[in-house]
PDB file of C-alpha atoms in Angstrom:
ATOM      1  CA  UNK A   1       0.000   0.000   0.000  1.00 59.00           C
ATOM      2  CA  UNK A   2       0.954   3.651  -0.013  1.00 63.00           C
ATOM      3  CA  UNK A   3       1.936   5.918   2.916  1.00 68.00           C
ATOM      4  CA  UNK A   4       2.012   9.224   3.419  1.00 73.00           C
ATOM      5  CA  UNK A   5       3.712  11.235   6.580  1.00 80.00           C
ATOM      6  CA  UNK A   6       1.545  13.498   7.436  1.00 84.00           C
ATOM      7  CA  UNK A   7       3.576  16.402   9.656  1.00 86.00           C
ATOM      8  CA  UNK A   8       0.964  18.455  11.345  1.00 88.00           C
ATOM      9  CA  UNK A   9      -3.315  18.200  11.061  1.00 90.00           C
ATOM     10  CA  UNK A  10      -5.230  20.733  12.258  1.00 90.00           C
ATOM     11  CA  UNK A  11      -7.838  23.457  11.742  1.00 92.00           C
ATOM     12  CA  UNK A  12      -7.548  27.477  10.598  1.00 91.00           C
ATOM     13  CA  UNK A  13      -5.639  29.659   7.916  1.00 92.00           C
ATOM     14  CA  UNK A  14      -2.190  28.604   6.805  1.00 94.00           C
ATOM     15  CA  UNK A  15       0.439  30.536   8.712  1.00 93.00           C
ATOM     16  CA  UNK A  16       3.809  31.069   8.960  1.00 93.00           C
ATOM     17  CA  UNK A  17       4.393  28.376  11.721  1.00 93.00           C
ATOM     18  CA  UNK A  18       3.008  25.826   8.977  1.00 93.00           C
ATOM     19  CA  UNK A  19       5.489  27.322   6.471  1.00 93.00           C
ATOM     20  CA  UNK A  20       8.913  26.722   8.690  1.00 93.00           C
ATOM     21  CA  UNK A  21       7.537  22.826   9.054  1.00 93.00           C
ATOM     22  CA  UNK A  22       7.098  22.760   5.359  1.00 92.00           C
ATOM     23  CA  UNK A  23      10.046  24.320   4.722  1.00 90.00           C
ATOM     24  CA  UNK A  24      12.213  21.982   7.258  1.00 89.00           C
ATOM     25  CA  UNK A  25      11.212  18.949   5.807  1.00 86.00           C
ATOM     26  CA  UNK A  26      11.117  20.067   2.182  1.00 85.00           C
ATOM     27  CA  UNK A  27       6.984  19.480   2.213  1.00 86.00           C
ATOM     28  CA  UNK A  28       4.217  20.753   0.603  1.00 90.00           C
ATOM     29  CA  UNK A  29       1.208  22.307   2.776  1.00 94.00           C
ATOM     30  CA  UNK A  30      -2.184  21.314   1.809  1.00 94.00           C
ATOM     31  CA  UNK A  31      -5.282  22.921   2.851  1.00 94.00           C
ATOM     32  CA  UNK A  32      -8.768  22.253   2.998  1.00 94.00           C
ATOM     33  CA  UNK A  33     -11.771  24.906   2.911  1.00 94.00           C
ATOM     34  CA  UNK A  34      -9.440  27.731   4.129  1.00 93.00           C
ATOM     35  CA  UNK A  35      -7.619  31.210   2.870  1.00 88.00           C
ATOM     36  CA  UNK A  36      -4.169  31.614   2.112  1.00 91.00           C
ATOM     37  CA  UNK A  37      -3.413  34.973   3.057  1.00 93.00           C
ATOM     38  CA  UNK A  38      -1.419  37.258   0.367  1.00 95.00           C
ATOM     39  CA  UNK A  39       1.609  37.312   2.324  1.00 94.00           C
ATOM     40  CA  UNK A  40       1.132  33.614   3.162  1.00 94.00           C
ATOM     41  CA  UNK A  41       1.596  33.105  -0.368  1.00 94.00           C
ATOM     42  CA  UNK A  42       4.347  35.595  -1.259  1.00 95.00           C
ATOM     43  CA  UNK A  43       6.028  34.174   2.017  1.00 94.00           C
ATOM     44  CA  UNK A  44       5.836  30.342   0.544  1.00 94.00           C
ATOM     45  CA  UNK A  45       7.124  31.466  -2.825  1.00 94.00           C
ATOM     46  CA  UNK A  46      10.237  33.020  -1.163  1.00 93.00           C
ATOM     47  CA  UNK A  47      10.795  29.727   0.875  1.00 93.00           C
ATOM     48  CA  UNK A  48      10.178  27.286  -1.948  1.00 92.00           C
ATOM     49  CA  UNK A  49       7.052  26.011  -0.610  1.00 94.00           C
ATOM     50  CA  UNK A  50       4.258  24.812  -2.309  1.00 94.00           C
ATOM     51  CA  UNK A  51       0.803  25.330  -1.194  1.00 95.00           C
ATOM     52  CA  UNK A  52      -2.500  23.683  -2.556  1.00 95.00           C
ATOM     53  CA  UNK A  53      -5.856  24.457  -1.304  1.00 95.00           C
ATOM     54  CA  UNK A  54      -9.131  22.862  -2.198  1.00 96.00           C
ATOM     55  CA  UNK A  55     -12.671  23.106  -1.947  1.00 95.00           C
ATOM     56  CA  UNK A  56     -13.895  19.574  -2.958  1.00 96.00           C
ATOM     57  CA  UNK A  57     -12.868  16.791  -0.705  1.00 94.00           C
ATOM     58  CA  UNK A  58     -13.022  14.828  -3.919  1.00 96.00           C
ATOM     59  CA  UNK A  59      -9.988  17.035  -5.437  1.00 96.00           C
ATOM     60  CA  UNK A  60      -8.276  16.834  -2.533  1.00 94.00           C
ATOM     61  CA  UNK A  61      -7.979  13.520  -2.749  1.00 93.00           C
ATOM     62  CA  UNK A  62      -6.960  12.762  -5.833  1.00 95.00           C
ATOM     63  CA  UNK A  63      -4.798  15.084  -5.469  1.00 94.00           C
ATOM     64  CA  UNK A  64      -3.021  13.276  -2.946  1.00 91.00           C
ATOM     65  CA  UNK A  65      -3.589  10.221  -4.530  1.00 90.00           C
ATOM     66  CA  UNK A  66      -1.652  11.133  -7.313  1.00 92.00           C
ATOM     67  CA  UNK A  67       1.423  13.205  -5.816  1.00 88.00           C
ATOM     68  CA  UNK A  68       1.614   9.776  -4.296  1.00 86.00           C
ATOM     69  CA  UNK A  69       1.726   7.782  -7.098  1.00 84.00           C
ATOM     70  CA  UNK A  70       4.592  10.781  -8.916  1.00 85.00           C
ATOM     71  CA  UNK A  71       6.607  10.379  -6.149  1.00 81.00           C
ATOM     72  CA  UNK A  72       6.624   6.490  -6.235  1.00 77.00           C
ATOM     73  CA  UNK A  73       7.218   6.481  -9.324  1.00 78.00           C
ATOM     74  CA  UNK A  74      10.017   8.770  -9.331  1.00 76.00           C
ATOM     75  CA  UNK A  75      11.905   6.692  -6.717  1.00 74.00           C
ATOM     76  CA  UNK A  76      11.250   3.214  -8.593  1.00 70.00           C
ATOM     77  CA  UNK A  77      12.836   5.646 -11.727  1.00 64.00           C
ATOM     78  CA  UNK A  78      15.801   6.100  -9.552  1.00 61.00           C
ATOM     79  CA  UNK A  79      16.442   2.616  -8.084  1.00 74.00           C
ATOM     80  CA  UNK A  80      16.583   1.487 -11.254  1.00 79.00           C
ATOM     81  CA  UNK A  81      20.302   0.341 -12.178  1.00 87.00           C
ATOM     82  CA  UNK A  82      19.945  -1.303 -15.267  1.00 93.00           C
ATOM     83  CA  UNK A  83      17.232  -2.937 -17.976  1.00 93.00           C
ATOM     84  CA  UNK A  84      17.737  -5.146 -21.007  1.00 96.00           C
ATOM     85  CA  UNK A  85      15.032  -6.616 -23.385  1.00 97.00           C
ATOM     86  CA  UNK A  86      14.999 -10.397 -23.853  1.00 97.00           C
ATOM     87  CA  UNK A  87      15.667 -10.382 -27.826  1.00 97.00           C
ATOM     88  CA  UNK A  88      16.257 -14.077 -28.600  1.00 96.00           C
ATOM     89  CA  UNK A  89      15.571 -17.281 -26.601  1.00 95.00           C
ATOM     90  CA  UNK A  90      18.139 -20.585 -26.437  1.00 92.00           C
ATOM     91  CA  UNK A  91      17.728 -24.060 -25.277  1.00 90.00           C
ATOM     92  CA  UNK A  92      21.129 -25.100 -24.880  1.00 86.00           C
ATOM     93  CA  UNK A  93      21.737 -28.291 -22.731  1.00 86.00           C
ATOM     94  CA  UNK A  94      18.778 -28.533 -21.663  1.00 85.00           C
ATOM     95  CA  UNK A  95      19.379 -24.912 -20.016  1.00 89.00           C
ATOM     96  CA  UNK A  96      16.465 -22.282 -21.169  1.00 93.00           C
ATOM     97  CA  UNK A  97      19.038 -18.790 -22.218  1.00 94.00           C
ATOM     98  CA  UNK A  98      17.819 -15.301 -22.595  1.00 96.00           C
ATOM     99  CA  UNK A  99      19.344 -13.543 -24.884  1.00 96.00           C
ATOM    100  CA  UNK A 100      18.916  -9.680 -23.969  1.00 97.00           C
ATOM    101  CA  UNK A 101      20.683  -6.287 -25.150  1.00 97.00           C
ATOM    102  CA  UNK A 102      20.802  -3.692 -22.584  1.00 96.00           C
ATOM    103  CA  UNK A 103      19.049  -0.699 -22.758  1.00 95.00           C
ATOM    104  CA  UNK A 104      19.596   1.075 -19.934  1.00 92.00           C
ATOM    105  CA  UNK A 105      22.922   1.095 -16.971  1.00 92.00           C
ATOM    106  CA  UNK A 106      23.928  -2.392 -16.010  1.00 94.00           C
ATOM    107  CA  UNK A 107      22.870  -6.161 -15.584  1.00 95.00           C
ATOM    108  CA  UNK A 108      25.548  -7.604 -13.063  1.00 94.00           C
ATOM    109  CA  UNK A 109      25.913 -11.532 -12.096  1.00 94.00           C
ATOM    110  CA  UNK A 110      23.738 -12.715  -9.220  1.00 92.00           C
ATOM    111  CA  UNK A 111      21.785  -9.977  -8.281  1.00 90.00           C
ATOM    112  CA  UNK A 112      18.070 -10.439  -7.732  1.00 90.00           C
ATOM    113  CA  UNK A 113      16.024  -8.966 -11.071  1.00 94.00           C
ATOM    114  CA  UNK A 114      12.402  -8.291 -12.534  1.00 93.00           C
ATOM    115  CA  UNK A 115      10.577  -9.511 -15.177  1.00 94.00           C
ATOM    116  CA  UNK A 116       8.579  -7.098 -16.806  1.00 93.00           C
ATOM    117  CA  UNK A 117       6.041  -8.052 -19.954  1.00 94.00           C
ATOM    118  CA  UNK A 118       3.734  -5.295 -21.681  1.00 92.00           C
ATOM    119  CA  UNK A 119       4.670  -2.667 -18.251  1.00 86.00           C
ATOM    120  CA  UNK A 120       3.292  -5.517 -15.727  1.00 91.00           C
ATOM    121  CA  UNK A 121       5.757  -7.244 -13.196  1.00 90.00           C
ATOM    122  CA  UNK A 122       5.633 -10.998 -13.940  1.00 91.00           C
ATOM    123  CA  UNK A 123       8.124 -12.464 -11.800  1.00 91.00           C
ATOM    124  CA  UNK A 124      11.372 -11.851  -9.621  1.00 92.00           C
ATOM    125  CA  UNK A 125      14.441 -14.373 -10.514  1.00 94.00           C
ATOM    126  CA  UNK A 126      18.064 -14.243  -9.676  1.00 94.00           C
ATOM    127  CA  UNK A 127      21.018 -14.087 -12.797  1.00 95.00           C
ATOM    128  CA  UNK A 128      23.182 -17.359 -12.090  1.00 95.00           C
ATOM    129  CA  UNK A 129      24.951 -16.989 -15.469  1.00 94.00           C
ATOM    130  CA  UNK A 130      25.701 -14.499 -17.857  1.00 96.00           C
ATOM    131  CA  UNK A 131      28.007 -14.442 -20.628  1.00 94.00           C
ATOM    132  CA  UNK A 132      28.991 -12.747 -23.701  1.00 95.00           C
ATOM    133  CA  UNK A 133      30.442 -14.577 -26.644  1.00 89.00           C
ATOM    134  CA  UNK A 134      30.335 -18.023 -24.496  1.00 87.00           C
ATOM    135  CA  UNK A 135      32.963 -15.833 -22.015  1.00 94.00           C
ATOM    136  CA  UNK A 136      31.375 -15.793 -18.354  1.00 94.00           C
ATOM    137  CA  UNK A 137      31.223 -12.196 -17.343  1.00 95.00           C
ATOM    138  CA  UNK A 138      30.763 -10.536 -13.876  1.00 95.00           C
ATOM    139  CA  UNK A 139      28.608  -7.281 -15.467  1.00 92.00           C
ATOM    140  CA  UNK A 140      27.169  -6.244 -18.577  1.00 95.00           C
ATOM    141  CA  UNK A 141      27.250  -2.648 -20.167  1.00 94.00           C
ATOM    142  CA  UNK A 142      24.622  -0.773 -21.977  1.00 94.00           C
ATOM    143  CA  UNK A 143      24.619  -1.054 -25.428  1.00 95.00           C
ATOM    144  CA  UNK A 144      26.039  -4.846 -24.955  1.00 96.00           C
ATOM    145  CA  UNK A 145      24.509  -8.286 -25.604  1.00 96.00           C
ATOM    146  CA  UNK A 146      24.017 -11.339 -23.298  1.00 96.00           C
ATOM    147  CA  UNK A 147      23.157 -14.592 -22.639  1.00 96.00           C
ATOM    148  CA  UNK A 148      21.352 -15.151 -19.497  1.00 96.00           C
ATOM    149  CA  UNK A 149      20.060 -18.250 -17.189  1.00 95.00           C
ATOM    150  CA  UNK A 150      17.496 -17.560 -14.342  1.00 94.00           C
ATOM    151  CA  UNK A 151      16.910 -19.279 -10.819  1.00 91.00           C
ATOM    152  CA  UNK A 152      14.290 -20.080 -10.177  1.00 90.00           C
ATOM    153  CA  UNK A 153      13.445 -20.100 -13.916  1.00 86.00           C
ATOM    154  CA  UNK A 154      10.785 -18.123 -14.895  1.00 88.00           C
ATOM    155  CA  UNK A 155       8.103 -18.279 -17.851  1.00 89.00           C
ATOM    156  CA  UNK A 156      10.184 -15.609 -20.060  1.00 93.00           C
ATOM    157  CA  UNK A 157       9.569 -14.060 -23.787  1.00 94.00           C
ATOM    158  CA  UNK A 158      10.575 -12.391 -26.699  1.00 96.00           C
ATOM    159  CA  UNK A 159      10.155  -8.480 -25.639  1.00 96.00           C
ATOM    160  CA  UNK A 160      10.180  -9.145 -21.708  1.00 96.00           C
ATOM    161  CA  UNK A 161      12.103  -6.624 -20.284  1.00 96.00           C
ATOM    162  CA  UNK A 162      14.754  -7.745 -17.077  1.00 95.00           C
ATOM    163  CA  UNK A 163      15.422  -5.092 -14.429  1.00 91.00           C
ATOM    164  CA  UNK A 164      17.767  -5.287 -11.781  1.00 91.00           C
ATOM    165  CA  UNK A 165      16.491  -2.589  -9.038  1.00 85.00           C
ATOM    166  CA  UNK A 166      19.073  -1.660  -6.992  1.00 80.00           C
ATOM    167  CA  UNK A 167      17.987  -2.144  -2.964  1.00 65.00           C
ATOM    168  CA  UNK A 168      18.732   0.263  -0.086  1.00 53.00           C
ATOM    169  CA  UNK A 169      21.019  -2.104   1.020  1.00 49.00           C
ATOM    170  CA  UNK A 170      22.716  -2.122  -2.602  1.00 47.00           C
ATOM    171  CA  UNK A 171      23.320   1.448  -1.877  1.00 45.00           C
ATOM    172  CA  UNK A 172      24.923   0.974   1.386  1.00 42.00           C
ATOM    173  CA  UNK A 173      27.436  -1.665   0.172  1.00 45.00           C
ATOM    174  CA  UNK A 174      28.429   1.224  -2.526  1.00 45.00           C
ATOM    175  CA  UNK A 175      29.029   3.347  -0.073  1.00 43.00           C
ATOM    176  CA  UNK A 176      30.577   1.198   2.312  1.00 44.00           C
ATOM    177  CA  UNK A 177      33.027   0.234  -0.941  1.00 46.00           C
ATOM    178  CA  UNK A 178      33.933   3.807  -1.451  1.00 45.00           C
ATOM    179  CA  UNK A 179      35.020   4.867   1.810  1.00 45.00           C
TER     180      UNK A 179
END
């Protein structure tokens, strides 16, 4: 589900009080069925705040709903480390092979990834091998071609797309590597 953090709740004009919280937390101040003063206004513009009132509960709402959704999206955008589209498929050995190019960052060796078909997630799998020109390789570039193996094996196509999100924790071992 989706959650929101809602700072402060409560009833009366937007003042300047409402602003600094905004402002602190780099948050936008949303108000329902009241005025926003002139210099309330002129105040928020100087801080960078943003300010949204509404009249229909219904607006207000979606509204919400929505910056919600932006914001999601926008953080799944920037999680994600690299993407390549299955192009060709391979039975070799009795071992089902995608064969991807990537479109987007990297696809590195072992790491957990998506499987995406027509923008719906169908599966999560984990690369065991990868190779290029029937060389085992550790990462794979954009622009570059692949052959890859999944466990657990999932039900993959022509056109699926493969992403490997990059976790929180992902981020931390980067970090933790470049100190």
């Amino acid at each position: 589900g989706k959650k929101v953090n809602i700072l402060l709740a409560g009833v009366g004009d937007i003042g300047e009080s409402d602003l600094l919280l905004a402002s602190s937390f780099q948050g936008l101040i949303l108000g329902f069925r009241v005025r926003l003063a002139k210099r309330m206004a002129d105040l928020s513009k100087k801080m960078g705040v943003t300010i949204k009132t509404f009249s229909l509960i219904y607006d207000f709402l979606k509204f919400v709903d929505d910056e919600v959704d932006r914001i999601i999206k926008e953080k799944e955008a920037a999680a994600i480390a690299g993407e390549a589209e299955i192009v060709a498929l391979f039975n070799i050995e009795g071992k089902k092979i995608a064969g991807a190019r990537v479109t987007k960052g990297v696809i590195v060796l072992g790491e957990e990834v998506q499987l995406w078909r027509e923008g719906k997630l169908i599966g999560k799998t984990r690369i065991v091998s990868l190779k290029q020109r029937k060389k085992d390789v550790k990462k794979v570039s954009q622009g570059e071609e692949m052959g890859m193996i999944f466990s657990p094996l999932v039900d993959f196509r022509k056109g699926d797309m493969v992403r490997y999100v990059k976790s929180d924790s992902d981020s931390q071992e980067d970090k933790n590597e470049q100190a």
